[in-house]
Coordinates of C-alpha atoms in Angstrom, one line a residue:
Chain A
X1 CA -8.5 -73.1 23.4
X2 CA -10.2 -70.3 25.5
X3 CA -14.0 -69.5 24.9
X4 CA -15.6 -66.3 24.7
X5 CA -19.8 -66.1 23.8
X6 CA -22.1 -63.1 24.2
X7 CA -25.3 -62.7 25.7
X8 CA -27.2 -59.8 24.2
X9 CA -29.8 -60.0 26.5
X10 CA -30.3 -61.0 30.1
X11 CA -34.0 -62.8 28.9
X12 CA -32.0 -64.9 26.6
X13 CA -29.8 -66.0 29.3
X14 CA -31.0 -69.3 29.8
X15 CA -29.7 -70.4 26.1
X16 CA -26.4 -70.4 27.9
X17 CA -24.5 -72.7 30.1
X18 CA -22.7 -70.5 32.8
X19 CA -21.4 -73.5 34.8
X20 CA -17.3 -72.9 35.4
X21 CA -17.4 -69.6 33.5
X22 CA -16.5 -65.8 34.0
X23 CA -19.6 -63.8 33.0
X24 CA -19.0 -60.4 32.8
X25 CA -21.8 -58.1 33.3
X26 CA -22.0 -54.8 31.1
X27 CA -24.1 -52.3 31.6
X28 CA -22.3 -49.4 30.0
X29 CA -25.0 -46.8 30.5
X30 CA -25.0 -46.4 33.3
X31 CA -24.6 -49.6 36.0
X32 CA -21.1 -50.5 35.3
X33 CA -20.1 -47.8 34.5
X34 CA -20.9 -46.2 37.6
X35 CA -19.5 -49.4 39.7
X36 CA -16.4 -49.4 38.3
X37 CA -16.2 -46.0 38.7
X38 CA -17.1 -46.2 42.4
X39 CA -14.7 -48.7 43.6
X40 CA -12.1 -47.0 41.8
X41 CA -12.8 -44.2 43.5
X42 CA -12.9 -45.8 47.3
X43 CA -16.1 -46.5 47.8
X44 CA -15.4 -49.8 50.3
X45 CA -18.0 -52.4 48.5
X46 CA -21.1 -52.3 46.8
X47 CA -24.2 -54.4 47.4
X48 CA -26.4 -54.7 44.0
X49 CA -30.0 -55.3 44.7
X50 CA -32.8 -55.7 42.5
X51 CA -35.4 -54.2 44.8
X52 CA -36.2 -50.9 45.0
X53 CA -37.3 -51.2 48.8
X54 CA -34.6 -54.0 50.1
X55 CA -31.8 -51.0 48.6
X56 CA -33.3 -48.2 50.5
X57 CA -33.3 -50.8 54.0
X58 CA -29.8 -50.8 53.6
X59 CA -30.1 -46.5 54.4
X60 CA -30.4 -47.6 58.2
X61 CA -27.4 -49.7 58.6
X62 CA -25.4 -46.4 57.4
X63 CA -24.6 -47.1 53.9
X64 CA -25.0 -45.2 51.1
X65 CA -28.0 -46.0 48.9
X66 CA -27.8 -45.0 45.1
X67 CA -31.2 -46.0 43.3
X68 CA -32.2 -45.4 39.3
X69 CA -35.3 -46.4 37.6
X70 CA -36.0 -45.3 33.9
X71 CA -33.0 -43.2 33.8
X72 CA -33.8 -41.5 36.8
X73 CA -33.1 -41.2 40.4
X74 CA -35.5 -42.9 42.9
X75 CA -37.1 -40.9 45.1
X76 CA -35.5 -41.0 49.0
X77 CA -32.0 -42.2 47.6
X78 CA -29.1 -40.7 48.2
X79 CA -27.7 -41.3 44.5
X80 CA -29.2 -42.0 41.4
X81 CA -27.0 -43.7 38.8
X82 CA -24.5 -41.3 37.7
X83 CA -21.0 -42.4 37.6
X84 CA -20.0 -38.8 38.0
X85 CA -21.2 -38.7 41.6
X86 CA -17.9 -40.4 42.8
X87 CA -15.4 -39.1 41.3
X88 CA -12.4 -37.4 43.8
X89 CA -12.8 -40.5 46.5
X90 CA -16.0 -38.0 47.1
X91 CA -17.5 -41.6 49.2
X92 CA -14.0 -43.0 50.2
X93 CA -14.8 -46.2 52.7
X94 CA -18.2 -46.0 52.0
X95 CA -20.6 -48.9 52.0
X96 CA -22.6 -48.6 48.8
X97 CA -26.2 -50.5 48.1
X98 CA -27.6 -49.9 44.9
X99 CA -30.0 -50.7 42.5
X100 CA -30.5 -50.0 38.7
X101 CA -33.1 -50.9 36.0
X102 CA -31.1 -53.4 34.3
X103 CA -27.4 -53.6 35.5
X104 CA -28.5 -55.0 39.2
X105 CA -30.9 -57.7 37.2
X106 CA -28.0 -59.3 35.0
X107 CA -25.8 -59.6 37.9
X108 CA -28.5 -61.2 40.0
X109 CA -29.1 -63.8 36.7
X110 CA -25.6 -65.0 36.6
X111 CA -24.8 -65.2 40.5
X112 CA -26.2 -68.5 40.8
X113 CA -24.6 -70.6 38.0
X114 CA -21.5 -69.0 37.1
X115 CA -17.8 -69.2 38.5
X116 CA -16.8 -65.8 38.6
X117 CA -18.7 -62.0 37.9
X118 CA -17.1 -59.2 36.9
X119 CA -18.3 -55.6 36.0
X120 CA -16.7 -54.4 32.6
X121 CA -17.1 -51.3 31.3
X122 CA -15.1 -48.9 28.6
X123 CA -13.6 -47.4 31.5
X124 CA -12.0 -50.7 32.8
X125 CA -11.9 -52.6 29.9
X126 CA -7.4 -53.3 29.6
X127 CA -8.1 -53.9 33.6
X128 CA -10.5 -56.6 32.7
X129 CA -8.8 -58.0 29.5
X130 CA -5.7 -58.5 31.2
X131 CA -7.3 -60.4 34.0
X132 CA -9.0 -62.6 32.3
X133 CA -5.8 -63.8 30.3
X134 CA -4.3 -64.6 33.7
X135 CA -7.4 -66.3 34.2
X136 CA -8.2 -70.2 32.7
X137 CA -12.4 -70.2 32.8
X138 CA -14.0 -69.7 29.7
X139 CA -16.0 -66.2 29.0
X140 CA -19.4 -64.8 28.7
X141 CA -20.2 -61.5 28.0
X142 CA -24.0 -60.9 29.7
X143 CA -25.2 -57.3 28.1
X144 CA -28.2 -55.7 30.7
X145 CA -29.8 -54.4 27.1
X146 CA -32.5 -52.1 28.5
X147 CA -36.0 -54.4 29.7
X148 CA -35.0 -57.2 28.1
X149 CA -34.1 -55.9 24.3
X150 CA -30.6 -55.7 22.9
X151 CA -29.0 -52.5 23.2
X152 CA -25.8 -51.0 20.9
X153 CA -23.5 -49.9 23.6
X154 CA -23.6 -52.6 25.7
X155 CA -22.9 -55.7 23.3
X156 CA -20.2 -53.1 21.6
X157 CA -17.9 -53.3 24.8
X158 CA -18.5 -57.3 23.7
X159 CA -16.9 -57.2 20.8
X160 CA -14.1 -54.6 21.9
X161 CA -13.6 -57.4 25.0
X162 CA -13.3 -60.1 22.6
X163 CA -11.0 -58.5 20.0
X164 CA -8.7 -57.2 23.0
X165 CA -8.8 -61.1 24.4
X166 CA -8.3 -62.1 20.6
X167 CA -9.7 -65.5 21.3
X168 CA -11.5 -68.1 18.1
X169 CA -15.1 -68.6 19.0
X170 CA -18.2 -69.4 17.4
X171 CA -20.7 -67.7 18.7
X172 CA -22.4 -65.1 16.4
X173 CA -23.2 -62.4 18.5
X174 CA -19.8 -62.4 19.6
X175 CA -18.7 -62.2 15.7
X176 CA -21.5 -59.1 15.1
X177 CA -20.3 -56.9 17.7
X178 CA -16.1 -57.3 16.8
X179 CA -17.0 -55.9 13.4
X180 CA -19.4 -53.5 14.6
X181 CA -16.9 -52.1 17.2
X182 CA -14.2 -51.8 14.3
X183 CA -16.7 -49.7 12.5
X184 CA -17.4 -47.6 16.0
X185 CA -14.1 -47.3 18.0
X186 CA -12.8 -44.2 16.3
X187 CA -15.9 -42.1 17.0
X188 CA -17.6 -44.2 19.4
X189 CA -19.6 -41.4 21.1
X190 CA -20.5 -40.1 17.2
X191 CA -21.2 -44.0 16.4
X192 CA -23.7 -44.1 19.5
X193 CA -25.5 -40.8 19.2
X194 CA -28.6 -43.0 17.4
X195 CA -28.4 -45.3 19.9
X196 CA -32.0 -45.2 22.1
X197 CA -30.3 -44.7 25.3
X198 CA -27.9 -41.8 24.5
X199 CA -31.5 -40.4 23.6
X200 CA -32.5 -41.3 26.8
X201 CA -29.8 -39.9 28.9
X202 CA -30.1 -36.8 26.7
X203 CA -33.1 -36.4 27.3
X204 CA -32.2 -36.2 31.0
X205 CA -29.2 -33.4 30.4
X206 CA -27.0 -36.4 31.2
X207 CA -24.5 -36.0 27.9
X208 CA -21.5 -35.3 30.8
X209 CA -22.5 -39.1 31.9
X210 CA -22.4 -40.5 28.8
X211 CA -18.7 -39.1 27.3
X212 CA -17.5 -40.3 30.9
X213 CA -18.8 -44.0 30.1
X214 CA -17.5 -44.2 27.0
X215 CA -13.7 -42.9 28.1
X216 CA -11.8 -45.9 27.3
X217 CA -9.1 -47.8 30.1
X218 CA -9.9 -44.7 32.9
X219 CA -9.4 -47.2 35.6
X220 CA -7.0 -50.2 36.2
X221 CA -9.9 -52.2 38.5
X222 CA -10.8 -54.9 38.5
X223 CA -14.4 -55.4 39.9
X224 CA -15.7 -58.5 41.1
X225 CA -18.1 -60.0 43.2
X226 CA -17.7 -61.6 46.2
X227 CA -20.7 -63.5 48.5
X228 CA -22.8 -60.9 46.8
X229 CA -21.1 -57.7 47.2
X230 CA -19.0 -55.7 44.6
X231 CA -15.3 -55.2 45.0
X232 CA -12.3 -54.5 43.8
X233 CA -9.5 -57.0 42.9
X234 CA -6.3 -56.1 45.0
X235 CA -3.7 -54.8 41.8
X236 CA -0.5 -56.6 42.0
X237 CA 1.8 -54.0 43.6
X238 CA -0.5 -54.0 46.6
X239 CA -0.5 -57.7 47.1
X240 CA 2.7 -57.5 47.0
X241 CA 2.7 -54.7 49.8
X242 CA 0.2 -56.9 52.0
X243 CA 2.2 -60.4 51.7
X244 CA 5.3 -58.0 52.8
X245 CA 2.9 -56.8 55.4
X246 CA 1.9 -60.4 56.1
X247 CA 5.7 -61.6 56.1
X248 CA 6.9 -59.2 58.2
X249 CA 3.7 -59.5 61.3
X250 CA 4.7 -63.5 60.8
X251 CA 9.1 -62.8 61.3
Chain B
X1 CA -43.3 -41.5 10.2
X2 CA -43.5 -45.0 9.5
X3 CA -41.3 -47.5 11.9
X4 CA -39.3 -50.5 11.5
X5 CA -38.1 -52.5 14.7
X6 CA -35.9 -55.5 14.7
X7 CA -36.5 -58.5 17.0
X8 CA -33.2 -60.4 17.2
X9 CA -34.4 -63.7 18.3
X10 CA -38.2 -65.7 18.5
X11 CA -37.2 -65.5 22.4
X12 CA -37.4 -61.9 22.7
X13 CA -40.6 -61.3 20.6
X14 CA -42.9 -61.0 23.8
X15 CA -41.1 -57.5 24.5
X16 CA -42.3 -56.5 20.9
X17 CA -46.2 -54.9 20.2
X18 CA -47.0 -56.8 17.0
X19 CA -50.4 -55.6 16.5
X20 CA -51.3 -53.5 13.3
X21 CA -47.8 -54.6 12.4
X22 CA -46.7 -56.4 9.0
X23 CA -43.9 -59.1 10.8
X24 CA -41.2 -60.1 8.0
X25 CA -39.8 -63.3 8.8
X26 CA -36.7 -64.1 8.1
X27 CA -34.6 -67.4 8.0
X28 CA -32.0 -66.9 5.7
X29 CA -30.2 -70.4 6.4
X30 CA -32.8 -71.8 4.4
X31 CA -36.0 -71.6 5.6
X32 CA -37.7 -68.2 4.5
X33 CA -34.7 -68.7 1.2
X34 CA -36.4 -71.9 0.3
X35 CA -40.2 -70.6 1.0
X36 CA -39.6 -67.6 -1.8
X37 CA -37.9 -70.4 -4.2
X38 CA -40.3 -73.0 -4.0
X39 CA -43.5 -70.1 -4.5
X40 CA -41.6 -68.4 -6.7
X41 CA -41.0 -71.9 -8.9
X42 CA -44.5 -72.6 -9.1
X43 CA -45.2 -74.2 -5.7
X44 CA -49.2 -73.5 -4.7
X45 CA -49.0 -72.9 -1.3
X46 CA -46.8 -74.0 1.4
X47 CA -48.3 -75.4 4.9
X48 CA -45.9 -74.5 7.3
X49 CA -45.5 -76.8 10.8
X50 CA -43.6 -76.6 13.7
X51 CA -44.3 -80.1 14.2
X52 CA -42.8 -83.2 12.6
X53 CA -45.4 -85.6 12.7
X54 CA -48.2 -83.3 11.6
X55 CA -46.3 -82.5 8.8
X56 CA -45.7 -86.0 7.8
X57 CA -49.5 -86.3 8.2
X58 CA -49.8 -84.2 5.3
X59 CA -48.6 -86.8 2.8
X60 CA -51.9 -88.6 3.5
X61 CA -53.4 -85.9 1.6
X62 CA -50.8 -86.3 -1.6
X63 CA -49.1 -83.1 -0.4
X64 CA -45.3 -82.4 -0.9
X65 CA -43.6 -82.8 2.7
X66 CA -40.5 -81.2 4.0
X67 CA -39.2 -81.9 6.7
X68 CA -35.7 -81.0 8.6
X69 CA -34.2 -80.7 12.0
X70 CA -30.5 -79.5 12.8
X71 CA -30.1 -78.8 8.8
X72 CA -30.5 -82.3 7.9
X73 CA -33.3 -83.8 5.9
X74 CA -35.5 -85.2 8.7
X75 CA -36.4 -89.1 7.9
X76 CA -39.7 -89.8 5.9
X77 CA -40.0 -86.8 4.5
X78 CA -39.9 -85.8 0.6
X79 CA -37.7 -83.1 0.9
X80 CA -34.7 -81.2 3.3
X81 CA -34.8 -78.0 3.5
X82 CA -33.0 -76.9 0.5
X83 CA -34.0 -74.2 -1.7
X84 CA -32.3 -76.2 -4.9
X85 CA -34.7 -78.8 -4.5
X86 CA -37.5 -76.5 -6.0
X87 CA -35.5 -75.3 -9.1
X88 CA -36.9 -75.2 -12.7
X89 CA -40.6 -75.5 -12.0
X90 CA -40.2 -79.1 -10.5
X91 CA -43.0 -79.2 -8.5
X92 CA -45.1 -76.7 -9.8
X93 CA -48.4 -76.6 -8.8
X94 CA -47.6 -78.8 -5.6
X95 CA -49.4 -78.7 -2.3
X96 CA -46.1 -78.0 0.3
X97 CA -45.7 -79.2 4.1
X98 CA -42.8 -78.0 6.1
X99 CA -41.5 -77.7 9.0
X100 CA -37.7 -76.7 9.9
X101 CA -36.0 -76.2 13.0
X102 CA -36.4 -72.3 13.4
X103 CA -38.1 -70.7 10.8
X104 CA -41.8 -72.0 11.0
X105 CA -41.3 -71.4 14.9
X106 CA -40.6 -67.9 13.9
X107 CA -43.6 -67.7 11.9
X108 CA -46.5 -70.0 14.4
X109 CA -45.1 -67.1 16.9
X110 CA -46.1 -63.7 15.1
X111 CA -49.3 -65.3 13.8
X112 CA -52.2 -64.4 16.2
X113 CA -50.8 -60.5 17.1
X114 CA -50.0 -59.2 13.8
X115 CA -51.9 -57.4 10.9
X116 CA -49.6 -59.3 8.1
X117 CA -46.8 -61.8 7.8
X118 CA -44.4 -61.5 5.1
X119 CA -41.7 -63.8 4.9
X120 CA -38.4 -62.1 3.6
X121 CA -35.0 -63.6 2.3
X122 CA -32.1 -61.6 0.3
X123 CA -34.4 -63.4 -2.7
X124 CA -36.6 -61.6 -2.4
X125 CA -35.2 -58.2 -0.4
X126 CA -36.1 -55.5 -3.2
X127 CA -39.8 -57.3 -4.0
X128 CA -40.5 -57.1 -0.5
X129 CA -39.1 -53.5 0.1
X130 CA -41.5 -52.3 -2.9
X131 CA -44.3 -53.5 -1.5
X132 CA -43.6 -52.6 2.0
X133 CA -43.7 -48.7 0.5
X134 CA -46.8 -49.3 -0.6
X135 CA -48.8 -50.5 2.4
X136 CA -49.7 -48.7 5.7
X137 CA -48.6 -50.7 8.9
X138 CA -45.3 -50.7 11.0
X139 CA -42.7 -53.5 10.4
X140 CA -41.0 -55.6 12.8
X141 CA -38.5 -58.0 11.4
X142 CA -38.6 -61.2 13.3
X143 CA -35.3 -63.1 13.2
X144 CA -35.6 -66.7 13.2
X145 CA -32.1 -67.3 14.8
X146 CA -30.7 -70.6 16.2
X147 CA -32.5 -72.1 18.7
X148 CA -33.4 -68.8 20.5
X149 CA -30.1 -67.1 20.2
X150 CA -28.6 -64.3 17.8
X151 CA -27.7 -65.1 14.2
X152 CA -25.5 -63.4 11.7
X153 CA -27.6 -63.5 8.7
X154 CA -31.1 -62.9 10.1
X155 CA -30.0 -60.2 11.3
X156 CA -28.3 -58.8 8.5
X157 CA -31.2 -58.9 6.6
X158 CA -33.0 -57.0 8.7
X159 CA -30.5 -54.5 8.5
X160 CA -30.6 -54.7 4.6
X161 CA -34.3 -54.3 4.5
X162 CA -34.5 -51.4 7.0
X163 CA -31.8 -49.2 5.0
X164 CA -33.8 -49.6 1.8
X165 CA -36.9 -48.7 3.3
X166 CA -35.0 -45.5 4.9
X167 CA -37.5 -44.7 7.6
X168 CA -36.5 -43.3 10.7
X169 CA -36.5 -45.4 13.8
X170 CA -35.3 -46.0 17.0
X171 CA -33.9 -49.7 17.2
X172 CA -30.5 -50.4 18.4
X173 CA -31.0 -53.6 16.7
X174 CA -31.9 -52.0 13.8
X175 CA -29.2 -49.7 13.8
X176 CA -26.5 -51.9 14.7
X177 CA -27.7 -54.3 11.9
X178 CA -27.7 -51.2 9.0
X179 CA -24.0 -50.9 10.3
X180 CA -23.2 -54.1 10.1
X181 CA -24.5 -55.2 6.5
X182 CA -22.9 -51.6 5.2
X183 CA -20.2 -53.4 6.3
X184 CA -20.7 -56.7 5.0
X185 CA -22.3 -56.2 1.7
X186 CA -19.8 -56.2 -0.5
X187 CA -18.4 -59.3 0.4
X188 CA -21.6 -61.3 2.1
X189 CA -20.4 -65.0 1.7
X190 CA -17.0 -63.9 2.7
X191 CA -18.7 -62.1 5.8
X192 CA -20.6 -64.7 7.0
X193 CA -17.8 -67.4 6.2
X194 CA -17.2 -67.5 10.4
X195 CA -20.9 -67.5 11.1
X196 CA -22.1 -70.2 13.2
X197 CA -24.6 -71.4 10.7
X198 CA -22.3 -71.2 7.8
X199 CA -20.2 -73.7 9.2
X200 CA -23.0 -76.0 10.2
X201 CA -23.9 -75.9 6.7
X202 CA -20.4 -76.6 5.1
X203 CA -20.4 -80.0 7.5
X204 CA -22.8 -81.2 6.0
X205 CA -21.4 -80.2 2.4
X206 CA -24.1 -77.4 2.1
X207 CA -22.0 -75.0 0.2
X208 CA -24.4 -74.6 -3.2
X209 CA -27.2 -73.6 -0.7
X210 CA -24.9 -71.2 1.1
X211 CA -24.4 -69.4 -2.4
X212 CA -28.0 -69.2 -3.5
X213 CA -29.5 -68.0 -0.4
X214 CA -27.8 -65.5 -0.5
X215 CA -28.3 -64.3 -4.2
X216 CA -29.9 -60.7 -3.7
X217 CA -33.2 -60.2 -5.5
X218 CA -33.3 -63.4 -7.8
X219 CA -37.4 -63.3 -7.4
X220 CA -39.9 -60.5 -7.5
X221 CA -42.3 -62.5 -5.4
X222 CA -44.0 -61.0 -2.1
X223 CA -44.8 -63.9 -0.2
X224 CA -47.5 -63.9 2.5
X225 CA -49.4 -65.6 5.2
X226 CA -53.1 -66.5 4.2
X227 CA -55.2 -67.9 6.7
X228 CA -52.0 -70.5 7.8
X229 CA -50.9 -71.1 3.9
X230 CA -47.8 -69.0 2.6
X231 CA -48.6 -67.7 -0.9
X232 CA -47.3 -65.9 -3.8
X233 CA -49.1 -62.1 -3.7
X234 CA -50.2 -61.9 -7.7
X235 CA -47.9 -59.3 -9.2
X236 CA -48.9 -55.9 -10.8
X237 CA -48.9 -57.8 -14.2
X238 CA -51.0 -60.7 -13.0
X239 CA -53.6 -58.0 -10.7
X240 CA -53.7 -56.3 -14.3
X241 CA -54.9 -59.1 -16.3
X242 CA -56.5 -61.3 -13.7
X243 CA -58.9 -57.5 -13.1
X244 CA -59.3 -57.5 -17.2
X245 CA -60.6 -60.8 -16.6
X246 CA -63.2 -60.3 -14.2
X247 CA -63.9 -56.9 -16.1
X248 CA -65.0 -58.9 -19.4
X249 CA -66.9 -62.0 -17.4
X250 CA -68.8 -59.3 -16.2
X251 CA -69.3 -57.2 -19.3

């Protein structure tokens, strides 16, 4: 039997044991979101920092720098955290470092302990489902919350992962947010209009971000990381175009 | 406006301000359930321990002592943790030690920062709702959980007690719990049958306590934190007759 838990917070990580698992890391406003959104889009990689000032080094070696604090873009970056910034390949082959306020924080938890990351977010969320059934590690859902408190829309993509995977657990949090999702999937922007960070990001004229984040299945990526940087998961038709490709260099 | 926050898990409190603020604990699976029972069956006060062997030490002192770890009576002690144990005035008028795996954690934590502690159950929901209309301070509800992490009934208590008060707020934990027990109220055993704690219980053939605890508004009592003993507030009736009292000593 497969395994699915949720982590509602990245400062209650260390109640779980990551060791063989897929975590995947949601930050729906705005981190993954934007992520996903990027490498579906054809931005090359991404590098998620932590640091403010390590991200903007990354400006000299010619790559793109996005940077958010509080909702807002840091000052000297190129990009703030706005998923809307890459739409229409806008950055195709770019190299992208970036850091957020939470997002960038729960990756950098899990990368240590865990077998796989992914990024999951509404937009990607089939995409991610139907990897991880092709998949055999167990699952943990790591929400970014906002500093270190549970927030609504990110342990909501938990329990819409979950009752997509349609896997028994035991894990309450895991339990909350299936029957809080079935109350909010019809109208989940109505559902999350309460929520303290759609007040945020209204507060910043962002309300274009937020119906973009909660679009459901946009994308068919896959985004993982891999030695630290952010990619996306080759779909099956084009590894089956580069073993061709492969085959026919080796006849 | 008055506020109400909700603080998921005793892990995450240090991200909460709990000064000036009245701190409902809740441990619905039994501890805070079995706190309001025993007070509200005649109990004087209850001493509560997050440590076993000062609890036991209490005994030395012909007090009561409860003592229990991983829902199972711990060995020596009087008592589990079982709210039946205290039925029909049994040990009315009894000096009570306890300790339990979460709940008096919950409680040791929120003592030096905040203005009041209450200590809530579904018990005691509407008794503790009145008087929490009647005072001044902010409330934060501070979930005992399961060894740090997330629990189903904790939190839906907290979400129970913040839609009677009605006050505005801005808590995703708050809000997702209102939505949840909306949800579940109807039907509360039958909701929390897959809860983690549920089943813990029902291994060790816990059912009756199950049932009980969450009985909504079997006692009127407002039970309190006084200088490290949890006592009964005196009603309206009792205020009433205990002032007539002191009105005619003094006459």
């Amino acid at each position: 039997m497969r395994k699915i838990e949720t982590c509602i917070s990245p400062d209650l990580v260390h109640l779980h044991d990551l060791e063989g698992k897929t975590v995947v890391v949601v930050d729906i406003f705005r981190a993954s979101s934007t992520m996903v959104t990027a490498l579906s889009n054809g931005v090359h990689c991404i590098k998620p920092l932590k640091d403010l000032e390590e991200c903007r080094s990354y400006k000299d070696q010619n790559w793109l720098i996005a940077g958010e604090r509080d909702g807002k873009q840091a000052e000297g970056f190129d990009l703030g955290n706005s998923p809307l910034a890459f739409l229409d390949n806008i950055f195709a082959g770019k190299n992208l470092a970036m850091t957020t306020t939470n997002g960038t924080r729960a990756i950098s938890l899990a990368e240590n302990d865990s077998r796989e990351i992914l990024i999951g977010a509404f937009l990607n969320l089939q995409a991610t489902v139907d990897y991880l059934k092709g998949t055999t590690n167990d699952v943990l859902v790591l929400c970014a919350g906002w500093k270190g408190k549970f927030n609504l829309e990110d342990s909501l993509f938990a329990g819409a992962l979950s009752l997509e995977l349609g896997w028994k657990h035991n894990c309450d949090a895991t339990l909350a947010m299936e029957a809080l999702f079935q109350k909010a999937e019809k109208n989940l922007t109505g559902f999350l209009q309460k929520a303290s960070h759609t007040k945020r990001l209204q507060n910043h004229q962002l309300e274009k971000d937020i119906d973009f984040c909660l679009h459901l299945n946009k994308y068919r990526s896959v985004i993982y990381l891999d030695s630290g940087l952010l990619k996306m998961k080759p779909s099956e038709k084009n590894k089956k175009r580069l073993s061709q490709q492969k085959n026919s260099l080796n006849s």
